[in-house]
Amino acid sequence: MNNNILIAYFTWSGNLRKMAKEIQIQTDGYLYEITPQNAYPNDYFQTIYMVQKENEEDFFPKLKSEIDIKKYDIIFIGSPVWWYTIAPPVKTFLKTHDFTGKKIAPFISYGDNGIGTIEADILQLAKGAKLMNALKIFGTGESEHKNEIDCWVEQLKIF
Ligand SMILES: Cc1cc2nc3c(=O)[nH]c(=O)nc-3n(C[C@H](O)[C@H](O)[C@H](O)COP(=O)(O)O)c2cc1C
């Protein structure tokens, strides 16, 4: 286990989990799933509607578990693009921790509507963090992305 690397991610339909697991294989970091206390609905359109409302209200959902990020120097942050920005549980994670002196490597999955302002939004919430080059993957996070993920981790030059 690499004690100074954290891989924190949120997923709704599973793509980010696959990406996070591949990053874990490459870095031997600690895998942490960001889970909201109240799960989103299973239904796609209900979730779309709920997230739209949460964003309008600038809502930060409570998370199920706490993690102390002090000991980690490099933090991989995984989020799907939701409504052109970070998913609300990831917003909570970024807002409630102190990232001073830490490097953040965002990994993002998105669909047809594009990534919007997600990178700028991550930087704005993660106070004190230094943003590394982000990985942005269109679509499924299936195994064909393994190479893309591995190359991205390599070019971060964290080892
Ligand atoms: C509530 C919601 C909002 C979304 N908004 C966007 C968006 O603004 N732009 C986009 O390209 N994809 C959007 N998507 C698609 C997801 O980003 C994409 O399917 C992603 O791969 C899902 O990752 P996951 O399987 O880890 O949840 C949205 C999906 C959901 C459920």
PDB file of C-alpha atoms and ligand atoms in Angstrom:
ATOM      1  CA  MET A   1       0.000   0.000   0.000  1.00  0.00           C
ATOM      2  CA  ASN A   2       1.272   3.424  -0.940  1.00  0.00           C
ATOM      3  CA  ASN A   3       0.543   5.434   2.177  1.00  0.00           C
ATOM      4  CA  ASN A   4       0.531   8.902   0.685  1.00  0.00           C
ATOM      5  CA  ILE A   5      -1.928   8.291  -2.166  1.00  0.00           C
ATOM      6  CA  LEU A   6      -5.706   8.447  -1.803  1.00  0.00           C
ATOM      7  CA  ILE A   7      -8.179   7.606  -4.569  1.00  0.00           C
ATOM      8  CA  ALA A   8     -11.526   9.141  -3.627  1.00  0.00           C
ATOM      9  CA  TYR A   9     -14.414   8.753  -6.043  1.00  0.00           C
ATOM     10  CA  PHE A  10     -18.178   8.931  -6.377  1.00  0.00           C
ATOM     11  CA  THR A  11     -20.138   6.835  -8.836  1.00  0.00           C
ATOM     12  CA  TRP A  12     -23.787   6.448  -9.674  1.00  0.00           C
ATOM     13  CA  SER A  13     -23.788   3.934 -12.529  1.00  0.00           C
ATOM     14  CA  GLY A  14     -20.378   2.338 -11.924  1.00  0.00           C
ATOM     15  CA  ASN A  15     -18.006   3.931 -14.459  1.00  0.00           C
ATOM     16  CA  LEU A  16     -15.964   5.842 -11.904  1.00  0.00           C
ATOM     17  CA  ARG A  17     -15.548   2.704  -9.788  1.00  0.00           C
ATOM     18  CA  LYS A  18     -13.926   0.899 -12.727  1.00  0.00           C
ATOM     19  CA  MET A  19     -11.621   3.849 -13.379  1.00  0.00           C
ATOM     20  CA  ALA A  20     -10.735   4.143  -9.677  1.00  0.00           C
ATOM     21  CA  LYS A  21      -9.874   0.441  -9.473  1.00  0.00           C
ATOM     22  CA  GLU A  22      -7.502   0.733 -12.421  1.00  0.00           C
ATOM     23  CA  ILE A  23      -5.823   3.761 -10.802  1.00  0.00           C
ATOM     24  CA  GLN A  24      -5.535   1.728  -7.603  1.00  0.00           C
ATOM     25  CA  ILE A  25      -3.779  -1.064  -9.480  1.00  0.00           C
ATOM     26  CA  GLN A  26      -1.342   1.444 -10.984  1.00  0.00           C
ATOM     27  CA  THR A  27      -0.609   3.423  -7.804  1.00  0.00           C
ATOM     28  CA  ASP A  28      -1.332   1.068  -4.906  1.00  0.00           C
ATOM     29  CA  GLY A  29      -3.151   3.966  -3.223  1.00  0.00           C
ATOM     30  CA  TYR A  30      -6.061   3.738  -0.776  1.00  0.00           C
ATOM     31  CA  LEU A  31      -9.477   3.425  -2.425  1.00  0.00           C
ATOM     32  CA  TYR A  32     -12.308   5.418  -0.837  1.00  0.00           C
ATOM     33  CA  GLU A  33     -15.830   5.619  -2.227  1.00  0.00           C
ATOM     34  CA  ILE A  34     -17.578   8.920  -1.529  1.00  0.00           C
ATOM     35  CA  THR A  35     -21.131   7.885  -0.615  1.00  0.00           C
ATOM     36  CA  PRO A  36     -23.965  10.267   0.242  1.00  0.00           C
ATOM     37  CA  GLN A  37     -26.052   9.431   3.323  1.00  0.00           C
ATOM     38  CA  ASN A  38     -29.168   9.547   1.146  1.00  0.00           C
ATOM     39  CA  ALA A  39     -28.599   7.529  -2.008  1.00  0.00           C
ATOM     40  CA  TYR A  40     -29.742   8.947  -5.340  1.00  0.00           C
ATOM     41  CA  PRO A  41     -32.723   7.211  -6.978  1.00  0.00           C
ATOM     42  CA  ASN A  42     -32.039   4.281  -9.301  1.00  0.00           C
ATOM     43  CA  ASP A  43     -34.100   5.974 -11.963  1.00  0.00           C
ATOM     44  CA  TYR A  44     -32.045   8.142 -14.351  1.00  0.00           C
ATOM     45  CA  PHE A  45     -34.597  10.913 -14.849  1.00  0.00           C
ATOM     46  CA  GLN A  46     -35.425  11.137 -11.153  1.00  0.00           C
ATOM     47  CA  THR A  47     -31.708  11.548 -10.472  1.00  0.00           C
ATOM     48  CA  ILE A  48     -31.351  14.177 -13.193  1.00  0.00           C
ATOM     49  CA  TYR A  49     -34.207  16.154 -11.671  1.00  0.00           C
ATOM     50  CA  MET A  50     -32.934  15.782  -8.090  1.00  0.00           C
ATOM     51  CA  VAL A  51     -29.401  16.916  -8.973  1.00  0.00           C
ATOM     52  CA  GLN A  52     -30.727  19.900 -10.905  1.00  0.00           C
ATOM     53  CA  LYS A  53     -32.584  20.956  -7.765  1.00  0.00           C
ATOM     54  CA  GLU A  54     -29.567  20.357  -5.526  1.00  0.00           C
ATOM     55  CA  ASN A  55     -27.408  22.530  -7.782  1.00  0.00           C
ATOM     56  CA  GLU A  56     -29.982  25.310  -7.859  1.00  0.00           C
ATOM     57  CA  GLU A  57     -30.009  25.289  -4.061  1.00  0.00           C
ATOM     58  CA  ASP A  58     -26.196  24.977  -3.816  1.00  0.00           C
ATOM     59  CA  PHE A  59     -26.800  21.890  -1.682  1.00  0.00           C
ATOM     60  CA  PHE A  60     -23.960  19.913  -0.103  1.00  0.00           C
ATOM     61  CA  PRO A  61     -25.252  16.425   0.782  1.00  0.00           C
ATOM     62  CA  LYS A  62     -24.034  14.754   3.987  1.00  0.00           C
ATOM     63  CA  LEU A  63     -21.666  11.851   3.432  1.00  0.00           C
ATOM     64  CA  LYS A  64     -21.967   8.366   4.905  1.00  0.00           C
ATOM     65  CA  SER A  65     -18.418   8.049   6.181  1.00  0.00           C
ATOM     66  CA  GLU A  66     -15.569  10.315   7.209  1.00  0.00           C
ATOM     67  CA  ILE A  67     -11.954  10.022   6.129  1.00  0.00           C
ATOM     68  CA  ASP A  68      -8.922  11.852   7.485  1.00  0.00           C
ATOM     69  CA  ILE A  69      -6.931  13.034   4.466  1.00  0.00           C
ATOM     70  CA  LYS A  70      -3.998  14.527   6.425  1.00  0.00           C
ATOM     71  CA  LYS A  71      -1.500  11.810   5.621  1.00  0.00           C
ATOM     72  CA  TYR A  72      -2.125  11.841   1.859  1.00  0.00           C
ATOM     73  CA  ASP A  73       0.015  14.058  -0.382  1.00  0.00           C
ATOM     74  CA  ILE A  74      -1.591  13.057  -3.673  1.00  0.00           C
ATOM     75  CA  ILE A  75      -5.332  12.727  -3.915  1.00  0.00           C
ATOM     76  CA  PHE A  76      -7.063  11.332  -6.975  1.00  0.00           C
ATOM     77  CA  ILE A  77     -10.597  12.707  -7.150  1.00  0.00           C
ATOM     78  CA  GLY A  78     -13.138  10.911  -9.321  1.00  0.00           C
ATOM     79  CA  SER A  79     -16.489  12.361 -10.336  1.00  0.00           C
ATOM     80  CA  PRO A  80     -18.946  11.889 -13.166  1.00  0.00           C
ATOM     81  CA  VAL A  81     -19.902  15.161 -14.839  1.00  0.00           C
ATOM     82  CA  TRP A  82     -23.350  15.975 -13.516  1.00  0.00           C
ATOM     83  CA  TRP A  83     -25.061  18.995 -14.970  1.00  0.00           C
ATOM     84  CA  TYR A  84     -21.783  20.326 -16.394  1.00  0.00           C
ATOM     85  CA  THR A  85     -20.017  20.193 -13.027  1.00  0.00           C
ATOM     86  CA  ILE A  86     -18.959  17.975 -10.098  1.00  0.00           C
ATOM     87  CA  ALA A  87     -21.491  15.586  -8.541  1.00  0.00           C
ATOM     88  CA  PRO A  88     -22.804  17.077  -5.255  1.00  0.00           C
ATOM     89  CA  PRO A  89     -21.260  14.379  -2.959  1.00  0.00           C
ATOM     90  CA  VAL A  90     -17.835  15.192  -4.434  1.00  0.00           C
ATOM     91  CA  LYS A  91     -18.528  18.883  -3.850  1.00  0.00           C
ATOM     92  CA  THR A  92     -19.081  18.050  -0.164  1.00  0.00           C
ATOM     93  CA  PHE A  93     -15.856  16.051  -0.033  1.00  0.00           C
ATOM     94  CA  LEU A  94     -13.861  18.908  -1.578  1.00  0.00           C
ATOM     95  CA  LYS A  95     -15.436  21.616   0.538  1.00  0.00           C
ATOM     96  CA  THR A  96     -15.046  19.861   3.890  1.00  0.00           C
ATOM     97  CA  HIS A  97     -11.347  18.991   3.708  1.00  0.00           C
ATOM     98  CA  ASP A  98      -8.207  21.075   3.831  1.00  0.00           C
ATOM     99  CA  PHE A  99      -6.123  20.508   0.713  1.00  0.00           C
ATOM    100  CA  THR A 100      -3.316  22.882   1.568  1.00  0.00           C
ATOM    101  CA  GLY A 101      -0.052  21.527   0.162  1.00  0.00           C
ATOM    102  CA  LYS A 102      -1.777  18.585  -1.518  1.00  0.00           C
ATOM    103  CA  LYS A 103      -1.844  17.651  -5.187  1.00  0.00           C
ATOM    104  CA  ILE A 104      -5.172  16.722  -6.727  1.00  0.00           C
ATOM    105  CA  ALA A 105      -5.425  14.531  -9.814  1.00  0.00           C
ATOM    106  CA  PRO A 106      -9.033  14.663 -11.075  1.00  0.00           C
ATOM    107  CA  PHE A 107     -10.456  11.808 -13.108  1.00  0.00           C
ATOM    108  CA  ILE A 108     -13.713  12.467 -14.815  1.00  0.00           C
ATOM    109  CA  SER A 109     -16.242  10.546 -16.853  1.00  0.00           C
ATOM    110  CA  TYR A 110     -18.852  12.256 -18.981  1.00  0.00           C
ATOM    111  CA  GLY A 111     -21.575  11.578 -21.542  1.00  0.00           C
ATOM    112  CA  ASP A 112     -22.996  13.500 -24.464  1.00  0.00           C
ATOM    113  CA  ASN A 113     -23.319  16.941 -22.962  1.00  0.00           C
ATOM    114  CA  GLY A 114     -19.682  17.647 -22.188  1.00  0.00           C
ATOM    115  CA  ILE A 115     -17.558  18.492 -19.170  1.00  0.00           C
ATOM    116  CA  GLY A 116     -18.664  22.092 -18.645  1.00  0.00           C
ATOM    117  CA  THR A 117     -16.744  23.903 -15.905  1.00  0.00           C
ATOM    118  CA  ILE A 118     -15.791  20.879 -13.796  1.00  0.00           C
ATOM    119  CA  GLU A 119     -12.035  21.522 -13.535  1.00  0.00           C
ATOM    120  CA  ALA A 120     -12.425  25.155 -12.493  1.00  0.00           C
ATOM    121  CA  ASP A 121     -15.126  24.086 -10.032  1.00  0.00           C
ATOM    122  CA  ILE A 122     -12.841  21.486  -8.436  1.00  0.00           C
ATOM    123  CA  LEU A 123     -10.086  24.035  -7.971  1.00  0.00           C
ATOM    124  CA  GLN A 124     -12.465  26.553  -6.479  1.00  0.00           C
ATOM    125  CA  LEU A 125     -13.747  24.137  -3.833  1.00  0.00           C
ATOM    126  CA  ALA A 126     -10.506  22.339  -2.948  1.00  0.00           C
ATOM    127  CA  LYS A 127      -8.867  25.168  -1.053  1.00  0.00           C
ATOM    128  CA  GLY A 128      -5.079  25.134  -1.175  1.00  0.00           C
ATOM    129  CA  ALA A 129      -4.792  22.282  -3.660  1.00  0.00           C
ATOM    130  CA  LYS A 130      -2.485  22.133  -6.617  1.00  0.00           C
ATOM    131  CA  LEU A 131      -4.375  20.774  -9.602  1.00  0.00           C
ATOM    132  CA  MET A 132      -2.631  18.151 -11.725  1.00  0.00           C
ATOM    133  CA  ASN A 133      -3.514  17.326 -15.312  1.00  0.00           C
ATOM    134  CA  ALA A 134      -7.039  15.836 -15.330  1.00  0.00           C
ATOM    135  CA  LEU A 135      -8.137  12.615 -17.010  1.00  0.00           C
ATOM    136  CA  LYS A 136     -11.393  13.053 -18.914  1.00  0.00           C
ATOM    137  CA  ILE A 137     -12.991   9.954 -20.340  1.00  0.00           C
ATOM    138  CA  PHE A 138     -16.035   9.941 -22.564  1.00  0.00           C
ATOM    139  CA  GLY A 139     -18.494   7.155 -21.908  1.00  0.00           C
ATOM    140  CA  THR A 140     -18.316   3.898 -20.166  1.00  0.00           C
ATOM    141  CA  GLY A 141     -15.090   3.482 -18.208  1.00  0.00           C
ATOM    142  CA  GLU A 142     -14.884  -0.033 -19.653  1.00  0.00           C
ATOM    143  CA  SER A 143     -11.676  -1.982 -19.903  1.00  0.00           C
ATOM    144  CA  GLU A 144     -10.750  -0.439 -23.270  1.00  0.00           C
ATOM    145  CA  HIS A 145      -9.854   2.669 -21.289  1.00  0.00           C
ATOM    146  CA  LYS A 146      -7.209   0.783 -19.316  1.00  0.00           C
ATOM    147  CA  ASN A 147      -4.396   2.057 -21.551  1.00  0.00           C
ATOM    148  CA  GLU A 148      -5.626   5.637 -21.416  1.00  0.00           C
ATOM    149  CA  ILE A 149      -5.764   5.480 -17.624  1.00  0.00           C
ATOM    150  CA  ASP A 150      -2.338   3.835 -17.323  1.00  0.00           C
ATOM    151  CA  CYS A 151      -0.708   6.441 -19.625  1.00  0.00           C
ATOM    152  CA  TRP A 152      -2.318   9.266 -17.684  1.00  0.00           C
ATOM    153  CA  VAL A 153      -1.049   7.928 -14.355  1.00  0.00           C
ATOM    154  CA  GLU A 154       2.417   7.553 -15.857  1.00  0.00           C
ATOM    155  CA  GLN A 155       2.583  11.134 -17.172  1.00  0.00           C
ATOM    156  CA  LEU A 156       1.685  12.479 -13.711  1.00  0.00           C
ATOM    157  CA  LYS A 157       5.201  11.368 -12.717  1.00  0.00           C
ATOM    158  CA  ILE A 158       4.331  10.777  -9.104  1.00  0.00           C
ATOM    159  CA  PHE A 159       6.829   7.969  -8.663  1.00  0.00           C
TER     160      PHE A 159
HETATM  161  C1  LIG B   1     -27.670  13.365 -12.974  1.00  0.00           C
HETATM  162  C2  LIG B   1     -26.769  13.213 -14.173  1.00  0.00           C
HETATM  163  C3  LIG B   1     -26.295  14.341 -14.834  1.00  0.00           C
HETATM  164  C4  LIG B   1     -25.409  14.225 -15.912  1.00  0.00           C
HETATM  165  N1  LIG B   1     -24.937  15.365 -16.517  1.00  0.00           N
HETATM  166  C5  LIG B   1     -24.028  15.255 -17.523  1.00  0.00           C
HETATM  167  C6  LIG B   1     -23.457  16.429 -18.139  1.00  0.00           C
HETATM  168  O1  LIG B   1     -23.756  17.577 -17.771  1.00  0.00           O
HETATM  169  N2  LIG B   1     -22.564  16.250 -19.151  1.00  0.00           N
HETATM  170  C7  LIG B   1     -22.215  15.004 -19.604  1.00  0.00           C
HETATM  171  O2  LIG B   1     -21.407  14.900 -20.537  1.00  0.00           O
HETATM  172  N3  LIG B   1     -22.712  13.873 -19.026  1.00  0.00           N
HETATM  173  C8  LIG B   1     -23.597  13.961 -18.001  1.00  0.00           C
HETATM  174  N4  LIG B   1     -24.097  12.814 -17.406  1.00  0.00           N
HETATM  175  C9  LIG B   1     -23.558  11.505 -17.825  1.00  0.00           C
HETATM  176  C10 LIG B   1     -22.474  10.973 -16.861  1.00  0.00           C
HETATM  177  O3  LIG B   1     -21.467  11.951 -16.616  1.00  0.00           O
HETATM  178  C11 LIG B   1     -21.792   9.724 -17.442  1.00  0.00           C
HETATM  179  O4  LIG B   1     -22.743   8.751 -17.761  1.00  0.00           O
HETATM  180  C12 LIG B   1     -20.747   9.131 -16.489  1.00  0.00           C
HETATM  181  O5  LIG B   1     -19.943   8.211 -17.207  1.00  0.00           O
HETATM  182  C13 LIG B   1     -21.403   8.408 -15.322  1.00  0.00           C
HETATM  183  O6  LIG B   1     -20.412   7.942 -14.387  1.00  0.00           O
HETATM  184  P1  LIG B   1     -20.810   6.860 -13.258  1.00  0.00           P
HETATM  185  O7  LIG B   1     -21.147   5.551 -13.990  1.00  0.00           O
HETATM  186  O8  LIG B   1     -19.556   6.667 -12.436  1.00  0.00           O
HETATM  187  O9  LIG B   1     -21.945   7.361 -12.463  1.00  0.00           O
HETATM  188  C14 LIG B   1     -25.008  12.921 -16.362  1.00  0.00           C
HETATM  189  C15 LIG B   1     -25.525  11.780 -15.709  1.00  0.00           C
HETATM  190  C16 LIG B   1     -26.401  11.914 -14.635  1.00  0.00           C
HETATM  191  C17 LIG B   1     -26.958  10.679 -13.952  1.00  0.00           C
END
